[in-house]
Coordinates of C-alpha atoms in Angstrom, one line a residue:
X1 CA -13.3 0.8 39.5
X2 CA -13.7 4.3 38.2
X3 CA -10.6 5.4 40.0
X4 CA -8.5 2.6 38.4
X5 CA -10.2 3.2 34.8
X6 CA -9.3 6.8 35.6
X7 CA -5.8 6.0 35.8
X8 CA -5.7 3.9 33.0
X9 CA -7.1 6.4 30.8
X10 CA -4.6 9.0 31.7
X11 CA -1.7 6.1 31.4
X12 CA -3.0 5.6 28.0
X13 CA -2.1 9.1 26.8
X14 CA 1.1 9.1 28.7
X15 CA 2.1 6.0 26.6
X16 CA 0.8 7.6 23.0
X17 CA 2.8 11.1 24.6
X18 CA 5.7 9.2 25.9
X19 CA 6.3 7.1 22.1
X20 CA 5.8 10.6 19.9
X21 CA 8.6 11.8 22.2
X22 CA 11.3 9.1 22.3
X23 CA 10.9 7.8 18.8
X24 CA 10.5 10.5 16.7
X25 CA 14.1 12.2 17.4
X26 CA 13.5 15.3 15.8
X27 CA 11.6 14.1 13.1
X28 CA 8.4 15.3 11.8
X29 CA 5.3 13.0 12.8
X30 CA 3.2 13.0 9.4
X31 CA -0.1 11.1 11.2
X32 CA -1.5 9.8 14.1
X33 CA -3.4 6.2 13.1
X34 CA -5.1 4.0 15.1
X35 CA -5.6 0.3 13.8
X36 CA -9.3 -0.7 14.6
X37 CA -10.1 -4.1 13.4
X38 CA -13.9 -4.0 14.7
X39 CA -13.5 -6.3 17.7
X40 CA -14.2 -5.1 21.1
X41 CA -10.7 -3.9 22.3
X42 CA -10.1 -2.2 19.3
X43 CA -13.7 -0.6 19.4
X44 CA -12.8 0.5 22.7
X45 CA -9.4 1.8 21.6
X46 CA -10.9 3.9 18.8
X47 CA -13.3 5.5 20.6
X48 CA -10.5 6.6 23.4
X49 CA -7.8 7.9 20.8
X50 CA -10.4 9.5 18.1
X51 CA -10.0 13.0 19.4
X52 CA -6.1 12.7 19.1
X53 CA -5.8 10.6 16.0
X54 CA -5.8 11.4 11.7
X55 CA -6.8 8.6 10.8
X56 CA -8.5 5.1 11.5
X57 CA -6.3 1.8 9.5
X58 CA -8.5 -1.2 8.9
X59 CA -6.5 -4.3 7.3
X60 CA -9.1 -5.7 5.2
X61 CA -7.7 -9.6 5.5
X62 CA -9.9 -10.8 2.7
X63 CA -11.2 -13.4 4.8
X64 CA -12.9 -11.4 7.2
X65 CA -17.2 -11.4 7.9
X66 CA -18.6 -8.3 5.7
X67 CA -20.2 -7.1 8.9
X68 CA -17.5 -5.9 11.1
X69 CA -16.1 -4.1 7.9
X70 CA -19.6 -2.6 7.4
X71 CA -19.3 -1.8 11.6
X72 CA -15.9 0.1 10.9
X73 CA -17.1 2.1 8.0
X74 CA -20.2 3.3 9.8
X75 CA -18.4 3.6 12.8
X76 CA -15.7 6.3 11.6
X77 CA -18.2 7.6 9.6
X78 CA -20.5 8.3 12.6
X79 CA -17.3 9.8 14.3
X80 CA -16.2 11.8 11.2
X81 CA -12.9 10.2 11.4
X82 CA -11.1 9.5 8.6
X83 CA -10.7 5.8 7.8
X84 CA -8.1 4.1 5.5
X85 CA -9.6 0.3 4.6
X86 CA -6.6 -1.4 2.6
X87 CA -6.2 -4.9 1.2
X88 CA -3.1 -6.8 0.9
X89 CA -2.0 -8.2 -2.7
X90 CA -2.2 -11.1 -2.4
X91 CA -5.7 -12.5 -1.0
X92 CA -5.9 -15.6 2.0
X93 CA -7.2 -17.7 -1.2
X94 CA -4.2 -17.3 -3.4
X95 CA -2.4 -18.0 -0.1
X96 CA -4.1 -21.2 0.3
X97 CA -3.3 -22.3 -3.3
X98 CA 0.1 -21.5 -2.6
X99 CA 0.9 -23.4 0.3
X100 CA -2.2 -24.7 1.6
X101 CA -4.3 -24.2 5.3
X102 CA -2.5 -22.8 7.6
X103 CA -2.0 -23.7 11.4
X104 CA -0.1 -22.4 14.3
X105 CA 3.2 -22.5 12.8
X106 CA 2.2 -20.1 9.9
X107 CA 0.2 -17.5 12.3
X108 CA 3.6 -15.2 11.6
X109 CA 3.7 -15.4 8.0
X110 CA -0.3 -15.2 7.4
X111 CA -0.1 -12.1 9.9
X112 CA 2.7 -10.6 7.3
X113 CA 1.0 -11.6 3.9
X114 CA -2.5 -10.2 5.4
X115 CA -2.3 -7.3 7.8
X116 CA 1.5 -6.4 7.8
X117 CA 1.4 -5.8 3.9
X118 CA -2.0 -3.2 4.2
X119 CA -0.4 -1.5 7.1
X120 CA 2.8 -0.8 5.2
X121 CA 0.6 0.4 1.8
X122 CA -0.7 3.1 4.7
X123 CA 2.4 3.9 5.4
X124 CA 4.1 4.2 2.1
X125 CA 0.8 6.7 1.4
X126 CA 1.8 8.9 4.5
X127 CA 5.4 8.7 4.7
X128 CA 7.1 10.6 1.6
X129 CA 10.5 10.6 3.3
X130 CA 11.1 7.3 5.6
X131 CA 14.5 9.5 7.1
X132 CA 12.9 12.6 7.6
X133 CA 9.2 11.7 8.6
X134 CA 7.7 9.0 11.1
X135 CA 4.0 7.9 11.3
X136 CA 2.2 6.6 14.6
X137 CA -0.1 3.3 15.0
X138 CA -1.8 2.9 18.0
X139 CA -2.7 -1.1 18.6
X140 CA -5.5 -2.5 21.0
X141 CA -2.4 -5.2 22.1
X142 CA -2.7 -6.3 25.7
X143 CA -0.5 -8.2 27.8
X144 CA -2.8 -10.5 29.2
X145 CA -5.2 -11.0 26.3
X146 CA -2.1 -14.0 25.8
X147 CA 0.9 -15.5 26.1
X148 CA 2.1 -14.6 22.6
X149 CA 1.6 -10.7 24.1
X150 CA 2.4 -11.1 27.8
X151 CA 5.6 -9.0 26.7
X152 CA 4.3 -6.3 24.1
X153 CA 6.0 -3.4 24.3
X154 CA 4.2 -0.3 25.3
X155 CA 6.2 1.4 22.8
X156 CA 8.8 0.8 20.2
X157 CA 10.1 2.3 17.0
X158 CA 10.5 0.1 13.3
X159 CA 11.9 1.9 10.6
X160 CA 9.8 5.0 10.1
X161 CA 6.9 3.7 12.1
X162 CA 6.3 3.9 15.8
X163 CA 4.0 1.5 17.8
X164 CA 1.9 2.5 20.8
X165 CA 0.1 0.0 22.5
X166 CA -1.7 2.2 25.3
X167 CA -3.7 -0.6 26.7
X168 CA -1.3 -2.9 27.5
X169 CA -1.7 -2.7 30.9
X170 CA -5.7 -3.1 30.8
X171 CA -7.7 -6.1 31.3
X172 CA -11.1 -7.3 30.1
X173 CA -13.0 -6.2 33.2
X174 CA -11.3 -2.7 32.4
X175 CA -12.3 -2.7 29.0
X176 CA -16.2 -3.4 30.0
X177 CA -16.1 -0.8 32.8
X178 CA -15.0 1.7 30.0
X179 CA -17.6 1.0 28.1
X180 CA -19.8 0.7 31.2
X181 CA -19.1 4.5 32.1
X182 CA -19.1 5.8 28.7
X183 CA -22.1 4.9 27.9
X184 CA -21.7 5.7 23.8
X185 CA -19.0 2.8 23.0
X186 CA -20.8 0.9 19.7
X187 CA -20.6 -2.6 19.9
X188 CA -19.9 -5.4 16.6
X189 CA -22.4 -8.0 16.3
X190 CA -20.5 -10.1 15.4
X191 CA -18.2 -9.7 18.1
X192 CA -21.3 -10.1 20.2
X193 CA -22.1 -13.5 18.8
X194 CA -18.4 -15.0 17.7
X195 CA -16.4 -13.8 20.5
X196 CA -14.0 -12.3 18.2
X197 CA -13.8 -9.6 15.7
X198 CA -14.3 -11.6 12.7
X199 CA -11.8 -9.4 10.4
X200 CA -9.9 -12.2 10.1
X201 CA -10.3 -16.4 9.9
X202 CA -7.3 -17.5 8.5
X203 CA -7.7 -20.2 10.9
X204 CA -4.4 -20.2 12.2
X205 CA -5.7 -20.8 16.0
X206 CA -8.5 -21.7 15.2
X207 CA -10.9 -23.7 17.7
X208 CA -12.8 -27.1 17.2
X209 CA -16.1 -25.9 16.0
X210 CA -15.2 -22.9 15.3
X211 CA -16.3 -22.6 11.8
X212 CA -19.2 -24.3 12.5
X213 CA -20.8 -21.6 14.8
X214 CA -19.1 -19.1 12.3
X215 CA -21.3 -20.4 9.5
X216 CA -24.8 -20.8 11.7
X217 CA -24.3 -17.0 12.4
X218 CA -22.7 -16.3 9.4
X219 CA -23.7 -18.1 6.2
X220 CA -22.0 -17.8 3.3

């Protein structure tokens, strides 16, 4: 196990090396961010990348559990890394006045409206000059956390971003032997207790019951 995490590790930088390399094409790289939502993977992720990194990026969804924002803050703060927290413009409410709750067939657009539109705010803050500048997020996407990500990219330029995912290859047993031999990886309670981050419950897949055990832990 320590041999294969071992590897994984070192493939992890290879992919964050290999997509500075092929995507920025001569152009300069302004930041190095890595998206940490407060859920386990992410967690993991953050602690990996936070000696190579600028800055954390947490997409505040507005309907996210206080907690895991709290976690994130504290988090970066115990690290000394730099975190950028950033809200969309328009909140999950106003959405759900708009056009009301949403379910699977809306997952795309909720995931623009709520996470796409903070990321892009960070990146209008770092890149001055989209032709002449590119900025790096670094995901916690896995290929077999689903089937919606079986084929994520390990790396891939849009516009003046480029996308590392440097655990793509990794697995949930990977992710707890990491934090098994490390030792120092902090862990969300509410991941602990949900299952789940709990940055965001638009409810998009959401599970029968689900908002029930969300409010026995959770009460609003």
């Amino acid at each position: 196990k320590r041999q294969r995490l071992a590897r994984l590790i070192e493939q992890a930088s290879s992919i964050v090396d290999e997509a500075i390399s092929e995507h920025c094409e001569g152009k300069r790289l302004v930041a190095s961010c890595v998206l940490f939502s407060g859920g386990n993977d992410s967690t993991v992720l953050a602690h990996m990348m936070r000696p190579r990194v600028d800055y954390a990026v947490h997409a505040n969804t507005t309907i996210g559990i206080e907690e895991t924002r709290q976690f994130v803050r504290d988090t970066c703060a115990e690290w000394q890394l730099p975190l950028l927290e950033r809200q969309p413009p328009q909140s999950f409410r106003d959405l759900v006045v708009e056009r009301g709750f949403p379910g699977p067939a809306m997952h795309f657009k909720i995931y623009q409206r709520l996470k796409e539109r903070s990321l892009r705010s960070v990146r209008r803050e770092l890149v001055a000059s989209p032709r002449r500048e590119r900025v790096l997020f670094i995901a916690g996407r896995r290929r077999s956390e689903s089937v919606r990500r079986q084929d994520v990219p390990l790396h891939e330029r849009q516009g003046s971003t480029i996308w590392a995912s440097p655990l793509a290859m990794w697995t949930k047993l990977d992710l707890s032997t990491y934090r098994l031999v490390m030792g120092d990886v902090p862990v969300n309670r509410v991941s602990e207790l949900l299952g789940m981050s709990g940055e965001c419950l638009c409810g998009c897949f959401a599970k029968p019951g689900e908002l029930d055990k969300i409010r026995a832990h959770f009460p609003i």
